[in-house]
Coordinates of C-alpha atoms in Angstrom, one line a residue:
X1 CA -3.2 10.3 -6.4
X2 CA -4.8 7.4 -8.3
X3 CA -7.9 7.6 -6.1
X4 CA -8.2 11.2 -7.0
X5 CA -8.9 10.3 -10.6
X6 CA -11.5 7.8 -9.6
X7 CA -13.4 10.4 -7.6
X8 CA -12.8 13.1 -10.2
X9 CA -14.5 10.9 -12.8
X10 CA -17.3 10.2 -10.3
X11 CA -17.9 13.8 -9.6
X12 CA -17.4 15.3 -13.1
X13 CA -18.3 12.3 -15.3
X14 CA -21.4 11.7 -17.3
X15 CA -24.6 13.0 -15.5
X16 CA -26.7 10.3 -14.0
X17 CA -30.3 10.7 -15.1
X18 CA -32.7 7.9 -14.2
X19 CA -36.4 7.2 -14.2
X20 CA -37.9 5.6 -11.1
X21 CA -37.7 2.2 -12.7
X22 CA -34.1 2.6 -13.7
X23 CA -33.2 3.9 -10.2
X24 CA -34.9 0.9 -8.5
X25 CA -33.1 -1.5 -10.9
X26 CA -29.7 0.1 -10.3
X27 CA -30.2 0.0 -6.5
X28 CA -31.5 -3.5 -6.5
X29 CA -34.8 -2.6 -4.9
X30 CA -38.4 -2.3 -6.0
X31 CA -40.1 0.8 -7.4
X32 CA -42.5 0.5 -4.5
X33 CA -39.6 0.8 -2.1
X34 CA -38.3 3.9 -3.8
X35 CA -41.7 5.6 -3.6
X36 CA -42.1 4.5 0.0
X37 CA -38.8 6.2 1.0
X38 CA -39.9 9.2 -1.0
X39 CA -43.2 9.6 0.9
X40 CA -41.3 9.2 4.2
X41 CA -39.0 12.1 3.2
X42 CA -35.9 9.9 3.2
X43 CA -35.3 10.5 -0.5
X44 CA -35.5 14.0 -2.1
X45 CA -38.2 14.4 -4.7
X46 CA -37.2 13.8 -8.3
X47 CA -36.7 16.7 -10.8
X48 CA -39.9 16.9 -12.9
X49 CA -39.3 16.9 -16.7
X50 CA -41.5 16.9 -19.7
X51 CA -44.9 15.3 -19.2
X52 CA -44.1 15.4 -15.4
X53 CA -41.7 12.5 -15.7
X54 CA -39.6 12.4 -12.5
X55 CA -35.8 12.2 -13.0
X56 CA -33.4 10.9 -10.4
X57 CA -29.7 11.5 -10.2
X58 CA -26.5 10.3 -8.5
X59 CA -27.5 11.8 -5.1
X60 CA -30.7 9.7 -5.1
X61 CA -28.8 6.5 -6.1
X62 CA -26.2 6.9 -3.3
X63 CA -28.7 8.1 -0.7
X64 CA -30.8 5.0 -1.5
X65 CA -27.8 2.8 -1.1
X66 CA -27.1 4.4 2.3
X67 CA -30.7 3.9 3.4
X68 CA -30.6 0.2 2.4
X69 CA -27.4 -0.2 4.3
X70 CA -28.8 1.4 7.5
X71 CA -31.8 -0.9 7.2
X72 CA -29.5 -3.9 7.0
X73 CA -27.9 -2.8 10.2
X74 CA -31.3 -3.0 11.9
X75 CA -32.1 0.7 12.2
X76 CA -35.8 1.7 12.3
X77 CA -37.2 4.2 9.8
X78 CA -37.2 6.8 12.6
X79 CA -33.6 6.2 13.4
X80 CA -32.7 6.4 9.7
X81 CA -34.5 9.7 9.4
X82 CA -32.5 11.1 12.3
X83 CA -29.3 9.8 10.8
X84 CA -30.0 11.4 7.4
X85 CA -31.1 14.6 9.0
X86 CA -27.7 15.1 10.5
X87 CA -26.0 14.9 7.1
X88 CA -24.9 18.3 5.7
X89 CA -27.2 19.7 3.1
X90 CA -24.3 20.0 0.6
X91 CA -23.3 16.3 1.0
X92 CA -21.9 15.0 -2.3
X93 CA -22.2 11.5 -3.8
X94 CA -18.7 10.9 -2.5
X95 CA -19.8 11.9 1.1
X96 CA -22.8 9.6 0.9
X97 CA -20.6 6.7 -0.3
X98 CA -18.2 7.2 2.5
X99 CA -21.0 7.2 5.0
X100 CA -22.2 3.9 3.5
X101 CA -18.7 2.5 3.7
X102 CA -18.5 3.4 7.4
X103 CA -21.9 1.7 8.1
X104 CA -21.1 -1.3 6.0
X105 CA -17.8 -1.9 7.7
X106 CA -19.7 -3.5 10.6
X107 CA -21.0 -6.2 8.4
X108 CA -19.3 -6.3 5.0
X109 CA -21.5 -7.3 2.1
X110 CA -21.1 -10.8 0.7
X111 CA -20.7 -10.9 -3.1
X112 CA -23.8 -12.1 -4.8
X113 CA -23.8 -14.4 -7.9
X114 CA -25.7 -12.9 -10.8
X115 CA -26.1 -13.7 -14.5
X116 CA -25.1 -11.3 -17.2
X117 CA -28.7 -10.1 -17.7
X118 CA -29.1 -9.3 -14.0
X119 CA -25.7 -7.5 -13.9
X120 CA -26.8 -5.4 -16.9
X121 CA -30.2 -4.7 -15.3
X122 CA -28.4 -3.4 -12.2
X123 CA -26.0 -1.4 -14.4
X124 CA -28.8 0.1 -16.4
X125 CA -27.0 -0.6 -19.7
X126 CA -25.6 -3.3 -22.0
X127 CA -22.0 -4.2 -21.0
X128 CA -19.2 -5.1 -23.4
X129 CA -16.4 -7.5 -22.5
X130 CA -14.1 -4.6 -22.1
X131 CA -16.5 -2.9 -19.7
X132 CA -16.8 -6.1 -17.7
X133 CA -13.0 -6.2 -17.4
X134 CA -13.0 -2.6 -16.1
X135 CA -15.6 -3.4 -13.5
X136 CA -13.6 -6.5 -12.4
X137 CA -10.5 -4.3 -12.2
X138 CA -12.4 -2.0 -9.8
X139 CA -13.5 -4.9 -7.7
X140 CA -17.2 -4.3 -8.5
X141 CA -17.5 -7.9 -9.8
X142 CA -15.5 -11.1 -10.3
X143 CA -15.7 -13.5 -13.2
X144 CA -16.5 -17.1 -12.6
X145 CA -15.9 -20.3 -14.5
X146 CA -19.1 -19.6 -16.4
X147 CA -18.6 -16.5 -18.6
X148 CA -22.2 -15.5 -18.2
X149 CA -22.2 -15.6 -14.3
X150 CA -20.4 -13.1 -12.0
X151 CA -19.9 -12.5 -8.3
X152 CA -21.1 -9.0 -7.8
X153 CA -20.3 -6.6 -5.0
X154 CA -23.7 -4.8 -4.4
X155 CA -22.1 -1.7 -2.9
X156 CA -19.3 -1.2 -5.5
X157 CA -21.3 -2.0 -8.7
X158 CA -23.2 1.3 -8.9
X159 CA -20.0 3.3 -8.3
X160 CA -18.1 1.2 -10.9
X161 CA -20.8 1.7 -13.5
X162 CA -20.6 5.4 -13.0
X163 CA -16.9 5.4 -13.8
X164 CA -17.1 3.3 -16.9
X165 CA -17.2 6.2 -19.3
X166 CA -14.4 8.1 -17.7
X167 CA -11.3 7.7 -19.9
X168 CA -9.1 5.9 -17.4
X169 CA -6.8 3.1 -18.9
X170 CA -7.6 -0.4 -17.7
X171 CA -4.1 -0.8 -16.5
X172 CA -4.5 2.3 -14.3
X173 CA -7.6 0.8 -12.7
X174 CA -5.7 -2.5 -12.0
X175 CA -2.8 -0.6 -10.5
X176 CA -5.1 1.5 -8.4
X177 CA -6.8 -1.5 -6.9
X178 CA -3.4 -3.1 -6.3
X179 CA -2.3 0.0 -4.4
X180 CA -5.4 0.0 -2.2
X181 CA -5.1 -3.7 -1.4
X182 CA -1.4 -3.5 -0.7
X183 CA -1.6 -0.5 1.6
X184 CA -4.8 -1.8 3.3
X185 CA -3.0 -5.1 4.1
X186 CA 0.1 -3.3 5.3
X187 CA -2.0 -1.1 7.6
X188 CA -3.9 -4.1 9.0
X189 CA -0.6 -6.0 9.7
X190 CA 0.9 -3.0 11.4
X191 CA -2.1 -2.4 13.6
X192 CA -2.3 -6.1 14.5
X193 CA 1.4 -6.0 15.5
X194 CA 1.0 -2.9 17.5
X195 CA -2.0 -4.2 19.4
X196 CA -0.3 -7.6 20.0
X197 CA 2.9 -6.2 21.4
X198 CA 1.5 -3.3 23.4
X199 CA -1.8 -4.6 24.6
X200 CA -2.3 -8.3 24.2
X201 CA 1.2 -9.6 25.2
X202 CA 1.5 -7.5 28.4
X203 CA -2.1 -8.6 29.3
X204 CA -1.3 -12.3 28.9
X205 CA 1.9 -11.9 30.9
X206 CA -0.1 -10.6 33.8
X207 CA -1.6 -14.1 34.1
X208 CA -5.3 -13.1 34.0
X209 CA -8.0 -15.6 34.9
X210 CA -9.5 -17.6 32.0
X211 CA -12.8 -15.8 32.1
X212 CA -10.9 -12.4 31.9
X213 CA -9.1 -13.7 28.9
X214 CA -12.4 -14.4 27.1
X215 CA -13.7 -11.0 28.2
X216 CA -10.6 -9.4 26.7
X217 CA -11.1 -11.3 23.4
X218 CA -14.7 -10.1 23.2
X219 CA -13.6 -6.5 23.8
X220 CA -11.1 -6.6 21.0
X221 CA -14.0 -7.5 18.6
X222 CA -15.6 -4.1 19.5
X223 CA -12.4 -2.3 18.5
X224 CA -12.6 -3.4 14.9
X225 CA -15.5 -1.0 13.9
X226 CA -13.6 1.9 15.6
X227 CA -10.5 1.1 13.7
X228 CA -12.5 0.9 10.4
X229 CA -14.1 4.2 11.1
X230 CA -10.8 5.8 11.9
X231 CA -9.2 4.5 8.7
X232 CA -12.1 5.7 6.5
X233 CA -12.2 9.1 8.2
X234 CA -8.4 9.5 7.8
X235 CA -8.6 8.5 4.2
X236 CA -11.5 10.9 3.5
X237 CA -9.4 13.8 5.0
X238 CA -6.4 12.9 2.9
X239 CA -8.5 12.5 -0.2
X240 CA -10.0 16.0 0.3
X241 CA -6.6 17.5 0.7
X242 CA -5.4 15.7 -2.5
X243 CA -8.5 16.9 -4.4
X244 CA -7.5 20.4 -3.7
X245 CA -5.1 20.0 -6.5
X246 CA -6.3 20.1 -10.1
X247 CA -6.1 16.7 -12.0
X248 CA -2.8 16.5 -13.8
X249 CA -1.0 18.8 -11.4
X250 CA 2.1 17.5 -9.7
X251 CA 1.7 17.3 -5.9
X252 CA 2.5 20.7 -4.4
X253 CA 1.9 22.7 -7.5
X254 CA -1.4 24.1 -6.3
X255 CA 0.2 25.4 -3.0
X256 CA 3.1 26.9 -5.0
X257 CA 0.7 28.7 -7.3
X258 CA -1.1 30.2 -4.3
X259 CA 2.2 31.3 -2.9
X260 CA 3.2 33.0 -6.1
X261 CA -0.2 34.7 -6.4
X262 CA -0.1 36.0 -2.8
X263 CA 0.8 39.7 -2.4
X264 CA 4.3 40.3 -1.0
X265 CA 4.4 41.0 2.8
X266 CA 5.1 44.6 3.8

């Protein structure tokens, strides 16, 4: 249920309203790149405000992150356009972030070192020590021996910044990350045990030729993306089911309320 609060704050928190310069800074790209994606139809047009200033929101930020991730995977612009065209029109920032997580799972992003000024530029705001602690608790950045230098996760930083103003205690964020890490490791260990005992061990006992062993090892590498996608998809389904309950409700209360509200059977 902790993850529910993360996403609730993400969906219902402070509205993201960015100029093209701010959007580019938050996404770590150039303004020219943003405008290029816009002319290609990969990014929706901004909302025009006073003096025809274009304003971008959370959808633009997350869609831009997904486009950049698809490009890092080697997709052409035409392939990216086809990928985006298949997304539901009512895709939320959460949906786009999950798509990015699925794509990024093939080649996880390496944390990048950045000075405080660069982190704040990417965040689009000045950051207090308490806010830096919150970002670290979410895994969006790590502190280094130099208090002015951080190791930044490019994918998590924009999401973490968006949650900063949601009134979640720091200890809750720390506990939430611990839950995710603990269960992720437990799942990985169990899957590895299952594969070793039911697939790899019987295969080795069949005394295959050395070249067949190497071929089997290569095939197991291809299984990892499938497992990653299965895990993210299962988590998304579970998360949607949990989000069916109002924040603060005990599990099962929503279903009980519906049952009480239903007319009696005749």
